[in-house]
JSON list of C-alpha atoms in Angstrom, two decimals:
[
{"chain": "A", "resi": 68, "resn": "UNK", "atom": "CA", "xyz": [-36.74, -72.00, -16.86]},
{"chain": "A", "resi": 69, "resn": "UNK", "atom": "CA", "xyz": [-38.13, -69.12, -14.82]},
{"chain": "A", "resi": 70, "resn": "UNK", "atom": "CA", "xyz": [-36.20, -66.44, -16.73]},
{"chain": "A", "resi": 71, "resn": "UNK", "atom": "CA", "xyz": [-37.76, -67.79, -19.93]},
{"chain": "A", "resi": 72, "resn": "UNK", "atom": "CA", "xyz": [-41.20, -67.17, -18.41]},
{"chain": "A", "resi": 73, "resn": "UNK", "atom": "CA", "xyz": [-40.22, -63.55, -17.73]},
{"chain": "A", "resi": 74, "resn": "UNK", "atom": "CA", "xyz": [-38.90, -63.16, -21.28]},
{"chain": "A", "resi": 75, "resn": "UNK", "atom": "CA", "xyz": [-42.13, -64.71, -22.62]},
{"chain": "A", "resi": 76, "resn": "UNK", "atom": "CA", "xyz": [-44.16, -62.21, -20.59]},
{"chain": "A", "resi": 77, "resn": "UNK", "atom": "CA", "xyz": [-42.14, -59.31, -22.02]},
{"chain": "A", "resi": 78, "resn": "UNK", "atom": "CA", "xyz": [-42.49, -60.75, -25.52]},
{"chain": "A", "resi": 79, "resn": "UNK", "atom": "CA", "xyz": [-46.27, -61.04, -25.07]},
{"chain": "A", "resi": 80, "resn": "UNK", "atom": "CA", "xyz": [-46.30, -57.41, -23.88]},
{"chain": "A", "resi": 81, "resn": "UNK", "atom": "CA", "xyz": [-44.54, -56.28, -27.05]},
{"chain": "A", "resi": 82, "resn": "UNK", "atom": "CA", "xyz": [-46.80, -58.36, -29.30]},
{"chain": "A", "resi": 83, "resn": "UNK", "atom": "CA", "xyz": [-50.01, -57.14, -27.70]},
{"chain": "A", "resi": 84, "resn": "UNK", "atom": "CA", "xyz": [-49.06, -53.50, -27.10]},
{"chain": "A", "resi": 85, "resn": "UNK", "atom": "CA", "xyz": [-47.61, -52.96, -30.57]},
{"chain": "A", "resi": 86, "resn": "UNK", "atom": "CA", "xyz": [-48.78, -55.58, -33.08]},
{"chain": "A", "resi": 87, "resn": "UNK", "atom": "CA", "xyz": [-52.19, -56.75, -31.91]},
{"chain": "A", "resi": 88, "resn": "UNK", "atom": "CA", "xyz": [-53.61, -53.46, -30.70]},
{"chain": "A", "resi": 89, "resn": "UNK", "atom": "CA", "xyz": [-54.69, -52.40, -34.19]},
{"chain": "A", "resi": 90, "resn": "UNK", "atom": "CA", "xyz": [-57.69, -50.06, -34.28]},
{"chain": "A", "resi": 91, "resn": "UNK", "atom": "CA", "xyz": [-57.85, -49.97, -30.48]},
{"chain": "A", "resi": 92, "resn": "UNK", "atom": "CA", "xyz": [-54.75, -47.74, -30.52]},
{"chain": "A", "resi": 93, "resn": "UNK", "atom": "CA", "xyz": [-56.90, -45.07, -32.17]},
{"chain": "A", "resi": 94, "resn": "UNK", "atom": "CA", "xyz": [-60.19, -45.97, -30.52]},
{"chain": "A", "resi": 95, "resn": "UNK", "atom": "CA", "xyz": [-58.82, -45.49, -27.00]},
{"chain": "A", "resi": 96, "resn": "UNK", "atom": "CA", "xyz": [-58.11, -41.82, -27.75]},
{"chain": "A", "resi": 97, "resn": "UNK", "atom": "CA", "xyz": [-60.82, -39.23, -27.11]},
{"chain": "A", "resi": 98, "resn": "UNK", "atom": "CA", "xyz": [-59.36, -37.09, -29.91]},
{"chain": "A", "resi": 99, "resn": "UNK", "atom": "CA", "xyz": [-59.95, -39.86, -32.47]},
{"chain": "A", "resi": 100, "resn": "UNK", "atom": "CA", "xyz": [-63.66, -39.94, -31.64]},
{"chain": "A", "resi": 101, "resn": "UNK", "atom": "CA", "xyz": [-63.88, -36.13, -31.90]},
{"chain": "A", "resi": 102, "resn": "UNK", "atom": "CA", "xyz": [-62.37, -36.29, -35.39]},
{"chain": "A", "resi": 103, "resn": "UNK", "atom": "CA", "xyz": [-65.13, -38.70, -36.38]},
{"chain": "A", "resi": 104, "resn": "UNK", "atom": "CA", "xyz": [-67.70, -35.92, -36.03]},
{"chain": "A", "resi": 105, "resn": "UNK", "atom": "CA", "xyz": [-67.68, -34.89, -32.37]},
{"chain": "A", "resi": 106, "resn": "UNK", "atom": "CA", "xyz": [-71.00, -36.64, -31.77]},
{"chain": "A", "resi": 107, "resn": "UNK", "atom": "CA", "xyz": [-71.97, -36.57, -28.05]},
{"chain": "A", "resi": 108, "resn": "UNK", "atom": "CA", "xyz": [-73.31, -40.10, -28.50]},
{"chain": "A", "resi": 109, "resn": "UNK", "atom": "CA", "xyz": [-69.71, -41.33, -28.87]},
{"chain": "A", "resi": 110, "resn": "UNK", "atom": "CA", "xyz": [-67.91, -39.12, -26.35]},
{"chain": "A", "resi": 111, "resn": "UNK", "atom": "CA", "xyz": [-67.24, -42.00, -23.91]},
{"chain": "A", "resi": 112, "resn": "UNK", "atom": "CA", "xyz": [-66.75, -44.80, -26.43]},
{"chain": "A", "resi": 113, "resn": "UNK", "atom": "CA", "xyz": [-62.98, -44.54, -25.98]},
{"chain": "A", "resi": 114, "resn": "UNK", "atom": "CA", "xyz": [-63.48, -46.23, -22.59]},
{"chain": "A", "resi": 115, "resn": "UNK", "atom": "CA", "xyz": [-64.56, -49.56, -24.11]},
{"chain": "A", "resi": 116, "resn": "UNK", "atom": "CA", "xyz": [-61.54, -49.48, -26.44]},
{"chain": "A", "resi": 117, "resn": "UNK", "atom": "CA", "xyz": [-59.29, -48.89, -23.40]},
{"chain": "A", "resi": 118, "resn": "UNK", "atom": "CA", "xyz": [-60.92, -51.78, -21.53]},
{"chain": "A", "resi": 119, "resn": "UNK", "atom": "CA", "xyz": [-60.73, -54.17, -24.49]},
{"chain": "A", "resi": 120, "resn": "UNK", "atom": "CA", "xyz": [-57.05, -53.45, -25.14]},
{"chain": "A", "resi": 121, "resn": "UNK", "atom": "CA", "xyz": [-56.21, -53.58, -21.43]},
{"chain": "A", "resi": 122, "resn": "UNK", "atom": "CA", "xyz": [-57.90, -56.95, -20.99]},
{"chain": "A", "resi": 123, "resn": "UNK", "atom": "CA", "xyz": [-56.12, -58.34, -24.04]},
{"chain": "A", "resi": 124, "resn": "UNK", "atom": "CA", "xyz": [-52.76, -57.07, -22.78]},
{"chain": "A", "resi": 125, "resn": "UNK", "atom": "CA", "xyz": [-53.32, -58.37, -19.26]},
{"chain": "A", "resi": 126, "resn": "UNK", "atom": "CA", "xyz": [-54.38, -61.80, -20.47]},
{"chain": "A", "resi": 127, "resn": "UNK", "atom": "CA", "xyz": [-51.37, -61.98, -22.81]},
{"chain": "A", "resi": 128, "resn": "UNK", "atom": "CA", "xyz": [-48.77, -61.09, -20.20]},
{"chain": "A", "resi": 129, "resn": "UNK", "atom": "CA", "xyz": [-50.34, -63.57, -17.77]},
{"chain": "A", "resi": 130, "resn": "UNK", "atom": "CA", "xyz": [-50.53, -66.38, -20.34]},
{"chain": "A", "resi": 131, "resn": "UNK", "atom": "CA", "xyz": [-46.93, -67.63, -19.89]},
{"chain": "A", "resi": 132, "resn": "UNK", "atom": "CA", "xyz": [-47.49, -67.71, -16.12]},
{"chain": "A", "resi": 133, "resn": "UNK", "atom": "CA", "xyz": [-50.73, -69.61, -16.51]},
{"chain": "A", "resi": 134, "resn": "UNK", "atom": "CA", "xyz": [-49.10, -72.23, -18.71]},
{"chain": "A", "resi": 135, "resn": "UNK", "atom": "CA", "xyz": [-46.20, -72.61, -16.29]},
{"chain": "A", "resi": 136, "resn": "UNK", "atom": "CA", "xyz": [-48.48, -72.82, -13.25]},
{"chain": "A", "resi": 137, "resn": "UNK", "atom": "CA", "xyz": [-50.66, -75.41, -15.00]},
{"chain": "A", "resi": 138, "resn": "UNK", "atom": "CA", "xyz": [-47.51, -77.40, -15.79]},
{"chain": "A", "resi": 139, "resn": "UNK", "atom": "CA", "xyz": [-46.34, -77.41, -12.16]},
{"chain": "A", "resi": 140, "resn": "UNK", "atom": "CA", "xyz": [-49.93, -78.02, -10.98]},
{"chain": "A", "resi": 141, "resn": "UNK", "atom": "CA", "xyz": [-49.99, -74.85, -8.90]},
{"chain": "A", "resi": 142, "resn": "UNK", "atom": "CA", "xyz": [-52.57, -72.67, -10.67]},
{"chain": "A", "resi": 143, "resn": "UNK", "atom": "CA", "xyz": [-55.01, -70.96, -8.33]},
{"chain": "A", "resi": 144, "resn": "UNK", "atom": "CA", "xyz": [-57.81, -69.74, -10.65]},
{"chain": "A", "resi": 145, "resn": "UNK", "atom": "CA", "xyz": [-59.05, -67.08, -8.22]},
{"chain": "A", "resi": 146, "resn": "UNK", "atom": "CA", "xyz": [-55.59, -65.60, -7.59]},
{"chain": "A", "resi": 147, "resn": "UNK", "atom": "CA", "xyz": [-54.80, -65.78, -11.30]},
{"chain": "A", "resi": 148, "resn": "UNK", "atom": "CA", "xyz": [-58.09, -64.06, -12.21]},
{"chain": "A", "resi": 149, "resn": "UNK", "atom": "CA", "xyz": [-57.39, -61.30, -9.71]},
{"chain": "A", "resi": 150, "resn": "UNK", "atom": "CA", "xyz": [-54.00, -60.78, -11.37]},
{"chain": "A", "resi": 151, "resn": "UNK", "atom": "CA", "xyz": [-55.65, -60.38, -14.77]},
{"chain": "A", "resi": 152, "resn": "UNK", "atom": "CA", "xyz": [-58.18, -57.85, -13.46]},
{"chain": "A", "resi": 153, "resn": "UNK", "atom": "CA", "xyz": [-55.64, -55.82, -11.45]},
{"chain": "A", "resi": 154, "resn": "UNK", "atom": "CA", "xyz": [-53.21, -55.66, -14.38]},
{"chain": "A", "resi": 155, "resn": "UNK", "atom": "CA", "xyz": [-56.08, -54.74, -16.71]},
{"chain": "A", "resi": 156, "resn": "UNK", "atom": "CA", "xyz": [-57.18, -51.82, -14.50]},
{"chain": "A", "resi": 157, "resn": "UNK", "atom": "CA", "xyz": [-53.62, -50.52, -14.08]},
{"chain": "A", "resi": 158, "resn": "UNK", "atom": "CA", "xyz": [-52.97, -50.82, -17.83]},
{"chain": "A", "resi": 159, "resn": "UNK", "atom": "CA", "xyz": [-56.17, -48.92, -18.67]},
{"chain": "A", "resi": 160, "resn": "UNK", "atom": "CA", "xyz": [-55.32, -46.12, -16.24]},
{"chain": "A", "resi": 161, "resn": "UNK", "atom": "CA", "xyz": [-51.77, -45.80, -17.56]},
{"chain": "A", "resi": 162, "resn": "UNK", "atom": "CA", "xyz": [-52.86, -45.84, -21.20]},
{"chain": "A", "resi": 163, "resn": "UNK", "atom": "CA", "xyz": [-55.51, -43.22, -20.44]},
{"chain": "A", "resi": 164, "resn": "UNK", "atom": "CA", "xyz": [-52.87, -41.02, -18.80]},
{"chain": "A", "resi": 165, "resn": "UNK", "atom": "CA", "xyz": [-50.80, -41.23, -21.97]},
{"chain": "A", "resi": 166, "resn": "UNK", "atom": "CA", "xyz": [-53.49, -41.17, -24.68]},
{"chain": "A", "resi": 167, "resn": "UNK", "atom": "CA", "xyz": [-56.05, -38.78, -23.19]},
{"chain": "A", "resi": 168, "resn": "UNK", "atom": "CA", "xyz": [-54.85, -36.93, -20.11]},
{"chain": "A", "resi": 169, "resn": "UNK", "atom": "CA", "xyz": [-51.44, -36.60, -21.78]},
{"chain": "A", "resi": 170, "resn": "UNK", "atom": "CA", "xyz": [-49.38, -36.31, -18.60]},
{"chain": "A", "resi": 171, "resn": "UNK", "atom": "CA", "xyz": [-47.04, -39.23, -19.32]},
{"chain": "A", "resi": 172, "resn": "UNK", "atom": "CA", "xyz": [-45.03, -40.11, -22.40]},
{"chain": "A", "resi": 173, "resn": "UNK", "atom": "CA", "xyz": [-44.36, -43.42, -24.14]},
{"chain": "A", "resi": 174, "resn": "UNK", "atom": "CA", "xyz": [-41.21, -44.08, -22.11]},
{"chain": "A", "resi": 175, "resn": "UNK", "atom": "CA", "xyz": [-43.08, -43.65, -18.83]},
{"chain": "A", "resi": 176, "resn": "UNK", "atom": "CA", "xyz": [-46.02, -45.71, -20.14]},
{"chain": "A", "resi": 177, "resn": "UNK", "atom": "CA", "xyz": [-43.79, -48.60, -21.18]},
{"chain": "A", "resi": 178, "resn": "UNK", "atom": "CA", "xyz": [-41.73, -48.41, -17.98]},
{"chain": "A", "resi": 179, "resn": "UNK", "atom": "CA", "xyz": [-44.87, -48.77, -15.88]},
{"chain": "A", "resi": 180, "resn": "UNK", "atom": "CA", "xyz": [-46.02, -51.75, -17.98]},
{"chain": "A", "resi": 181, "resn": "UNK", "atom": "CA", "xyz": [-42.63, -53.44, -17.56]},
{"chain": "A", "resi": 182, "resn": "UNK", "atom": "CA", "xyz": [-42.82, -52.85, -13.81]},
{"chain": "A", "resi": 183, "resn": "UNK", "atom": "CA", "xyz": [-46.28, -54.46, -13.85]},
{"chain": "A", "resi": 184, "resn": "UNK", "atom": "CA", "xyz": [-44.80, -57.48, -15.59]},
{"chain": "A", "resi": 185, "resn": "UNK", "atom": "CA", "xyz": [-41.90, -57.73, -13.11]},
{"chain": "A", "resi": 186, "resn": "UNK", "atom": "CA", "xyz": [-44.19, -57.49, -10.09]},
{"chain": "A", "resi": 187, "resn": "UNK", "atom": "CA", "xyz": [-46.64, -60.03, -11.51]},
{"chain": "A", "resi": 188, "resn": "UNK", "atom": "CA", "xyz": [-43.74, -62.38, -12.26]},
{"chain": "A", "resi": 189, "resn": "UNK", "atom": "CA", "xyz": [-42.33, -62.02, -8.74]},
{"chain": "A", "resi": 190, "resn": "UNK", "atom": "CA", "xyz": [-45.71, -62.62, -7.12]},
{"chain": "A", "resi": 191, "resn": "UNK", "atom": "CA", "xyz": [-46.29, -65.87, -8.97]},
{"chain": "A", "resi": 192, "resn": "UNK", "atom": "CA", "xyz": [-42.76, -67.25, -9.29]}
]
């Protein structure tokens, strides 16, 4: 049962990071905003796109855990909420390093996200 939860978390990662991201994949890049006219009014708008995608991703990877913990009647809402926020912040930082700072590549980005999933899984299970 527990390995299925891990697989579900990885599946949710793939769905959210590749299929559901949509426009946010462009919007979280500073370069995309510059191509829209380099308006100083929009120079930091990439941050909200990073936050929105990171929250969506964090919620999705935590969803299988939440369902399992509800099932076994062991869901601590505060601890679970902290997990969502911590994973969101880490995801935003990592995506920013790839999309804007450009010091990591896709392999490093995805490796860090998979490590996040493994650590989150181990903490809760």
